[in-house]
Amino acid sequence: MDEKKLSSQVVKRLPRYYRYLSTLLQLGISRISSKDLGNRMGLTSSQVRQDFFCFGGNGLQGYGYDVGFLHQEIHKLLGLQHSHTMIIIGAGSLGHALAKHANFEKSGFKLAGIFDVKPELIGEKIRNVEVQPVDDLPDFLSKNPVDIAVLTVPENCAGEVARLVADLGVKALWNFSPVELMMPEDIIVENTHMIDCLMVLGYNLQEKSLREESLKEKP
Amino acid sequence: MDEKKLSSQVVKRLPRYYRYLSTLLQLGISRISSKDLGNRMGLTSSQVRQDFFCFGGNGLQGYGYDVGFLHQEIHKLLGLQHSHTMIIIGAGSLGHALAKHANFEKSGFKLAGIFDVKPELIGEKIRNVEVQPVDDLPDFLSKNPVDIAVLTVPENCAGEVARLVADLGVKALWNFSPVELMMPEDIIVENTHMIDCLMVLGYNLQEKSLREESLKEKP
DNA sequence: TAGATTGTTAATCGATTAACAATC
DNA sequence: TAGATTGTTAATCGATTAACAATC
C-alpha cells in the first residue's frame, strides 16, 4: 500500500497534521480545504496538497478533504495502530517528566520500565512503573523486547548506555543528552537537545535586536 | 561584522558545531580538518567548509581549522556573550525538569521566575527560584524585562498564556504544549513537541520493520 | 618541494511554490 | 451551470555536494 517512502520533511509534518486534524474533529469540522488548513498551520495550500498527494491525496475537487478520513490515513501512516514499548534510562527530573507525560501512552507508546543507577531512586513508582537498577537491564531486556530506549542520563555516560541497550536489542534511541551518539546504521536515533533549541532562540533574539538597532540608526 | 544572515539550516547546526568543538577543546585538540570534523559529526567535509565559509571561514589551506578560534566565533554568532532572561510558566514535572537543567544557566540563560496556577505549588523553591502565581505575571513582567517564556502549561491554556506574556513584552516563546500557537510576526516561537519526536521515531520503526519483512519475502 | 586542505564556484539534488486542466 | 478546489506537472528556490585552483 504505502509504496513510496515519504521524504523526511513530509514525515516531520505528519504529526502536526495529525494533531491539527484531531482538533478539527473535536470541533466537529468534517471537511477542510488545503487553503484553509494551510492558513491555519502556516503552510501554503500548495504544500498541503503536495504532501497529501504523496500518500494518495483523497480530496474531492471543488470540495476539499475529508477530515476524518485524512486523520485515519495519517494515523495508519505513522503506525499508531501498533503500540511500541519504551523504557526510560535515567530517573532524574527529566526522566520523571517524560514518564509522567500522559500523551505518550495515549498514542500507543507504552512505558515498560525505568532504570537508574542511584540506589535512593530504585523502587520508586512512577505511574505504576517501578524504577529498577541499570544493572538489571540485560536481564530485563532478555525477557521483555523493547522498541525504544529514552536516554535521560548524564552526558558522560550516554554513549556507554546507548551502546549497551543497542547491543541488547533495542531498536531505537531517543537521546536527550547533549552528545553525538555514534551508533550502527540500523539503530534509529532521534536527538532532542534542549540546549540547542534555546541557542537557536538566542540567535534569533540577537538577530532581531540587531535588525531593530540598524532600523533606528538608518531610518 | 556578521553581514549576511545565515540560513536557518546553518543556524540549526551551529549549536552542534559548538558542542562538538567544546569537546575537542576539552580533549586538548586545537586543530581539525573539515574532513575529520565532518566524519565525526556525520556531515560531508564539503558541508562543513561551506558552513564555515558562510561566517568567514578562518581555516588555513593544507592545515585545517583552529578549534579555539572557531569555538569563539560560533560563541559570538550564537550571542552567547550576552545573557538572556527566562521564565517558566507551568511548574509541573516538565517545568521542574527544565528549571533544574544546569546547562541552561551555563550558556547564559538565566531563570528569573517560575509561575503556576496551582496554590499548592506556590512558594516552592526550585534552584533558588520561587514558584509564583500566574496572576502575578503582569506585575512581575512590568518590573523585570524577560526575553524568553517557556510554556510548560496544559494544552488547553497554552494559547491564552502565550498571548498574555506576548502582550506583556516577552520577546520569545519556547512552547512545549502540543498546540499550534498563532502569534504576531514579531514574536519568536520555538516549538518542542515531544510527542512529535516519538511519532517520527514510531514511523521510522515501522518503516524499518516493513523493509525487513519484504527482504525476508523476496530474498 | 610535495602533500594536504582550504576557499570558492559550479553542478546536483531535493523541497517548495506556481500553475492550470480536470472535475466535483 | 458556475464556482471552488483538487490532482498533478512544471518552475523556482534553497541546500548540499562536487570540483579544483589557490596556497599553506
XYZ file of C-alpha atoms (C1' of nucleotides) in Angstrom:
486
model
C 0.000 0.000 0.000
C 2.324 2.738 1.186
C 4.633 2.150 -1.749
C 6.865 5.207 -1.985
C 8.838 6.249 1.012
C 7.870 9.673 2.238
C 10.553 12.347 2.349
C 11.827 13.144 5.815
C 10.389 16.646 5.598
C 6.918 15.263 4.979
C 7.294 12.754 7.823
C 8.183 15.567 10.202
C 4.989 17.371 9.237
C 2.770 14.321 9.691
C 2.437 14.627 13.489
C 1.479 18.273 13.110
C -1.168 17.445 10.528
C -2.374 14.660 12.769
C -2.642 16.931 15.771
C -4.377 19.615 13.796
C -6.861 17.214 12.274
C -7.646 15.847 15.739
C -8.542 19.348 16.869
C -10.783 19.829 13.838
C -12.549 16.545 14.537
C -13.158 17.591 18.123
C -14.651 20.825 16.855
C -16.972 18.786 14.679
C -15.430 20.029 11.434
C -15.537 17.227 8.912
C -14.227 18.875 5.774
C -11.400 21.291 5.043
C -9.680 22.768 2.014
C -5.901 22.824 1.567
C -6.084 26.603 1.600
C -7.829 26.694 4.970
C -5.631 24.085 6.578
C -2.511 25.748 5.216
C -3.568 29.147 6.513
C -4.180 27.824 9.979
C -0.956 25.844 10.128
C 1.260 28.406 8.445
C 1.812 26.385 5.268
C 0.951 27.166 1.646
C -2.044 25.391 0.197
C 0.297 24.050 -2.449
C 2.428 22.348 0.142
C -0.557 20.822 1.874
C -1.832 19.386 -1.416
C 1.619 18.195 -2.399
C 2.069 16.499 0.993
C -1.289 14.761 0.852
C -0.636 13.797 -2.745
C 2.469 11.860 -1.586
C 0.347 9.377 0.267
C -2.575 9.327 -2.108
C -4.477 12.561 -1.599
C -8.103 11.727 -1.080
C -9.571 15.122 -1.670
C -12.552 15.954 -3.788
C -12.191 18.663 -6.405
C -14.236 21.709 -5.617
C -14.909 20.395 -2.141
C -11.779 19.783 -0.085
C -10.567 16.949 2.111
C -12.483 14.694 4.493
C -11.021 15.398 7.913
C -11.948 12.035 9.417
C -10.519 10.030 6.551
C -7.321 12.068 6.427
C -6.928 11.678 10.166
C -7.284 7.926 9.871
C -4.857 7.778 6.961
C -2.110 9.646 8.856
C -2.834 7.507 11.916
C -2.018 4.455 9.830
C 0.991 6.060 8.136
C 2.524 6.900 11.496
C 1.961 3.327 12.610
C -0.201 4.434 15.529
C -2.363 1.327 15.196
C 0.576 -0.642 16.607
C 1.842 0.099 20.080
C 5.514 0.461 20.897
C 7.307 -0.441 24.094
C 9.609 2.066 25.662
C 11.994 2.232 28.578
C 13.432 5.308 30.225
C 17.015 5.211 31.403
C 17.810 7.909 33.910
C 15.143 8.715 36.502
C 16.215 12.294 37.132
C 13.763 15.139 36.787
C 13.605 14.874 33.009
C 13.123 11.103 33.175
C 10.328 11.685 35.672
C 8.687 14.283 33.471
C 8.728 12.002 30.444
C 7.455 9.046 32.447
C 4.510 11.129 33.588
C 3.777 12.506 30.109
C 0.222 11.317 29.550
C 0.149 11.788 25.788
C 2.710 9.097 25.117
C 0.532 6.289 26.406
C -2.463 7.707 24.543
C -0.536 7.441 21.276
C 0.481 3.854 21.870
C 3.911 4.323 23.421
C 3.891 2.047 26.452
C 6.320 2.569 29.277
C 7.739 -0.844 30.172
C 10.441 0.147 32.614
C 12.510 2.899 34.202
C 16.146 2.451 35.152
C 18.701 4.370 37.171
C 21.960 3.794 38.992
C 21.182 5.775 42.125
C 20.173 3.408 44.954
C 17.848 6.008 46.505
C 15.698 6.075 43.351
C 15.332 2.309 42.971
C 11.896 1.051 43.881
C 10.128 4.365 43.445
C 6.948 4.042 41.438
C 6.152 6.479 38.644
C 2.769 5.877 37.012
C 2.805 2.311 38.267
C 6.231 1.582 36.838
C 8.983 0.839 39.314
C 12.484 2.264 38.957
C 14.980 -0.594 38.589
C 18.766 -0.687 38.771
C 20.561 -0.195 35.461
C 22.458 -3.401 36.218
C 19.215 -5.308 35.702
C 18.914 -4.054 32.105
C 20.461 -7.126 30.405
C 18.156 -9.429 32.311
C 15.118 -7.208 31.732
C 15.739 -6.804 28.001
C 16.256 -10.526 27.523
C 12.761 -11.094 28.894
C 10.992 -8.012 27.536
C 11.555 -6.890 23.966
C 11.769 -3.123 23.881
C 11.478 -0.872 20.833
C 12.614 2.482 22.175
C 15.059 3.461 24.895
C 14.817 7.025 26.135
C 18.173 8.314 27.337
C 17.878 10.889 30.100
C 21.214 10.055 31.662
C 24.092 12.424 32.372
C 26.244 13.434 29.425
C 29.264 11.378 30.430
C 27.544 8.007 30.343
C 25.098 8.463 27.442
C 27.407 6.836 24.905
C 28.052 3.820 27.076
C 24.384 3.265 27.924
C 23.418 3.714 24.259
C 25.854 1.021 23.153
C 24.693 -1.281 25.938
C 20.987 -1.187 25.058
C 21.680 -1.296 21.322
C 23.646 -4.491 21.874
C 20.764 -5.852 23.909
C 18.339 -5.461 21.000
C 16.692 -2.078 21.479
C 15.821 -0.744 18.021
C 15.581 2.988 18.561
C 17.065 5.602 20.854
C 15.589 8.896 21.918
C 18.560 10.791 23.213
C 18.313 13.839 25.481
C 21.990 14.023 26.400
C 23.880 16.799 24.650
C 26.292 14.431 22.921
C 26.572 12.988 19.420
C 25.907 9.260 19.623
C 27.888 7.144 17.213
C 25.604 4.186 16.549
C 25.497 1.388 13.988
C 23.442 2.175 10.873
C 20.482 0.017 11.860
C 19.812 1.778 15.162
C 17.305 4.601 14.778
C 18.376 7.682 16.704
C 16.330 10.769 17.452
C 18.005 13.588 19.338
C 16.231 16.170 21.456
C 18.845 18.630 22.561
C 17.056 21.176 24.711
C 20.039 23.462 24.916
C 20.233 23.582 21.105
C 16.657 24.837 20.925
C 17.458 27.573 23.423
C 20.573 28.548 21.497
C 18.631 28.864 18.254
C 16.142 31.040 20.150
C 19.047 33.076 21.482
C 20.423 33.516 17.964
C 17.057 34.699 16.687
C 16.668 37.093 19.601
C 20.066 38.592 18.823
C 19.266 38.844 15.106
C 16.041 40.608 15.923
C 17.623 43.183 18.195
C 20.407 43.825 15.665
C 17.783 44.411 12.982
C 15.886 46.788 15.206
C 19.018 48.715 16.096
C 20.025 49.220 12.470
C 16.493 50.432 11.747
C 16.895 53.080 14.425
C 20.253 54.214 13.060
C 19.240 54.443 9.414
C 15.567 55.308 9.280
C 30.582 42.291 11.016
C 28.129 39.421 10.626
C 26.755 40.939 7.460
C 24.845 38.188 5.708
C 22.109 36.404 7.574
C 22.805 32.729 7.995
C 20.337 30.262 6.535
C 18.115 28.547 9.086
C 19.716 25.192 8.311
C 23.148 26.544 9.174
C 21.834 28.157 12.366
C 20.402 24.824 13.459
C 23.805 23.221 13.014
C 25.657 25.913 14.964
C 24.865 24.527 18.438
C 26.030 21.108 17.313
C 29.308 22.508 15.995
C 29.655 24.482 19.189
C 29.122 21.439 21.358
C 31.488 19.344 19.311
C 34.201 21.978 19.336
C 33.862 22.256 23.121
C 34.546 18.546 23.410
C 37.597 18.854 21.169
C 38.935 21.713 23.276
C 38.479 19.658 26.420
C 40.433 16.861 24.773
C 43.188 19.349 24.062
C 42.741 19.141 20.295
C 43.476 22.555 18.825
C 43.242 21.924 15.111
C 40.854 19.942 12.923
C 40.170 19.462 9.228
C 36.728 19.728 7.685
C 37.048 16.077 6.691
C 37.712 14.955 10.240
C 35.028 17.094 11.816
C 32.527 16.028 9.176
C 33.298 12.356 9.695
C 32.784 12.597 13.417
C 29.580 14.593 13.157
C 28.075 12.723 10.233
C 28.406 15.581 7.747
C 30.340 15.837 4.487
C 33.551 17.819 4.565
C 32.049 19.970 1.837
C 29.167 20.957 4.053
C 31.440 21.786 6.953
C 33.576 24.048 4.749
C 30.513 25.622 3.170
C 29.003 26.297 6.612
C 32.170 27.868 7.970
C 32.555 29.838 4.772
C 29.186 31.494 5.476
C 30.531 33.252 8.504
C 34.034 33.838 7.204
C 35.838 30.523 7.329
C 39.108 31.012 9.112
C 40.841 27.855 8.028
C 44.335 27.537 6.743
C 44.880 25.709 3.466
C 46.747 22.488 3.925
C 46.287 22.727 7.649
C 42.668 22.853 8.786
C 40.745 24.993 11.242
C 41.769 26.370 14.621
C 39.382 24.789 17.105
C 39.674 27.533 19.716
C 39.087 30.341 17.257
C 36.152 28.564 15.622
C 34.631 27.881 19.038
C 34.901 31.551 19.930
C 33.452 32.606 16.617
C 30.347 30.412 16.977
C 30.020 31.549 20.590
C 29.728 35.118 19.330
C 27.442 34.199 16.436
C 25.015 32.493 18.804
C 25.067 35.560 21.013
C 26.303 33.571 23.997
C 28.327 36.540 25.226
C 25.019 38.153 26.211
C 22.821 36.506 28.788
C 19.090 36.091 28.360
C 16.389 36.121 30.998
C 13.836 33.369 31.012
C 10.703 32.494 32.925
C 8.976 29.144 33.111
C 5.201 29.057 33.142
C 3.806 25.784 34.404
C 5.606 24.147 37.336
C 4.561 20.597 36.561
C 7.118 17.852 36.154
C 8.401 19.193 32.849
C 8.635 22.718 34.219
C 10.581 21.334 37.156
C 12.919 19.401 34.915
C 13.683 22.446 32.788
C 14.165 24.649 35.842
C 16.730 22.197 37.156
C 18.533 21.852 33.819
C 22.026 23.006 34.703
C 23.240 23.612 31.167
C 20.882 26.493 30.553
C 22.462 28.726 33.176
C 25.936 27.749 31.971
C 25.048 29.025 28.489
C 23.751 32.335 29.764
C 20.039 31.600 30.025
C 19.052 32.902 33.440
C 15.910 31.703 35.148
C 14.146 34.772 36.517
C 10.881 33.246 37.648
C 8.560 30.260 37.694
C 4.783 30.583 37.596
C 1.826 28.289 38.118
C -1.847 28.470 38.965
C -1.975 25.634 41.488
C -1.967 27.030 45.027
C -0.102 24.005 46.394
C 2.888 24.751 44.165
C 3.199 28.448 45.010
C 6.152 29.226 47.235
C 8.112 26.083 46.398
C 11.725 26.848 45.625
C 13.431 25.266 42.623
C 17.114 26.162 42.317
C 16.551 29.204 44.464
C 13.683 30.466 42.352
C 10.276 30.599 43.987
C 7.114 29.486 42.217
C 4.724 32.441 41.937
C 1.049 32.663 41.000
C 0.353 33.232 37.317
C -1.831 36.170 38.372
C 1.334 37.995 39.391
C 2.750 37.811 35.861
C 1.660 41.302 34.732
C 3.186 42.859 37.823
C 6.349 40.766 37.565
C 6.901 41.481 33.875
C 6.378 45.199 34.347
C 9.289 45.188 36.812
C 11.506 42.542 35.211
C 12.075 42.524 31.466
C 12.072 38.943 30.236
C 13.362 37.649 26.897
C 12.037 34.113 26.825
C 8.931 32.498 28.302
C 8.955 28.721 28.466
C 5.452 27.294 28.200
C 5.020 24.032 30.064
C 1.333 24.533 30.733
C -1.531 22.186 29.857
C -2.657 22.173 26.244
C -5.908 23.985 26.839
C -4.393 27.166 28.236
C -1.194 27.437 26.201
C -2.698 29.830 23.653
C -4.103 32.120 26.315
C -0.875 32.251 28.338
C 1.154 32.829 25.167
C -0.953 35.825 24.195
C -0.775 37.192 27.726
C 3.014 37.171 28.001
C 3.468 38.389 24.436
C 1.278 41.381 25.264
C 3.372 41.965 28.363
C 6.567 42.316 26.322
C 8.141 38.861 26.279
C 10.067 38.543 23.009
C 10.302 34.789 22.507
C 8.325 31.700 23.404
C 9.574 28.169 23.856
C 6.425 26.131 23.629
C 6.123 22.550 24.877
C 2.334 22.276 24.577
C 1.168 20.203 21.639
C -0.712 23.070 20.020
C -0.007 25.498 17.183
C 0.394 28.954 18.623
C -0.875 31.781 16.449
C 1.379 34.672 17.360
C 2.128 38.096 15.859
C 5.050 38.132 13.407
C 7.479 39.775 15.801
C 7.230 37.120 18.500
C 9.859 34.409 18.078
C 8.390 30.958 18.636
C 10.268 27.701 19.030
C 8.229 24.532 19.452
C 9.402 21.383 21.171
C 6.678 18.817 20.702
C 7.852 15.678 22.470
C 5.058 13.566 21.106
C 6.019 14.556 17.545
C 9.544 13.234 18.091
C 8.155 9.951 19.347
C 5.802 9.698 16.388
C 8.638 10.246 13.920
C 10.547 7.510 15.759
C 7.472 5.302 15.527
C 7.221 5.953 11.785
C 10.864 5.039 11.288
C 10.473 1.889 13.368
C 7.529 0.835 11.229
C 9.422 1.631 8.003
C 12.333 -0.449 9.204
C 10.265 -3.482 10.073
C 8.388 -3.259 6.766
C 11.707 -3.152 4.920
C 12.969 -6.160 6.833
C 9.799 -8.117 6.165
C 9.925 -7.517 2.437
C 13.568 -8.629 2.470
C 12.510 -11.914 4.028
C 9.754 -12.459 1.460
C 11.819 -11.661 -1.622
C 15.427 -12.595 -0.871
C 59.320 20.846 -2.612
C 55.223 17.663 -2.245
C 51.078 16.806 0.253
C 47.211 18.423 2.456
C 43.404 21.093 2.880
C 41.042 25.292 2.403
C 38.128 28.931 -0.180
C 35.003 29.352 -3.559
C 32.435 28.472 -7.730
C 29.613 25.271 -10.289
C 26.632 21.178 -10.501
C 23.286 18.456 -8.419
C 19.748 17.276 -5.633
C 15.563 17.926 -3.076
C 11.848 20.602 -1.393
C 8.590 24.255 -2.047
C 5.700 27.016 -4.830
C 3.139 28.127 -9.021
C 0.074 26.970 -12.475
C -3.759 25.094 -14.538
C -6.592 21.406 -16.556
C -9.781 18.175 -14.547
C -13.880 17.660 -12.158
C -16.842 17.727 -8.241
C -24.366 25.620 -14.822
C -20.736 28.405 -12.321
C -17.546 28.364 -8.587
C -14.431 26.017 -5.914
C -10.810 23.173 -5.184
C -8.212 19.190 -6.103
C -4.505 16.313 -8.639
C -0.508 16.746 -10.917
C 3.126 18.672 -13.703
C 6.443 22.340 -14.297
C 9.149 26.166 -12.439
C 11.614 28.031 -8.781
C 14.121 28.210 -4.847
C 17.393 26.695 -1.477
C 20.558 23.485 0.374
C 24.019 20.029 -0.301
C 27.725 18.049 -2.789
C 31.463 18.059 -6.180
C 35.334 20.027 -8.076
C 39.540 22.229 -8.275
C 42.679 26.228 -8.237
C 44.971 28.600 -4.546
C 48.140 28.243 -1.017
C 49.789 26.910 3.427
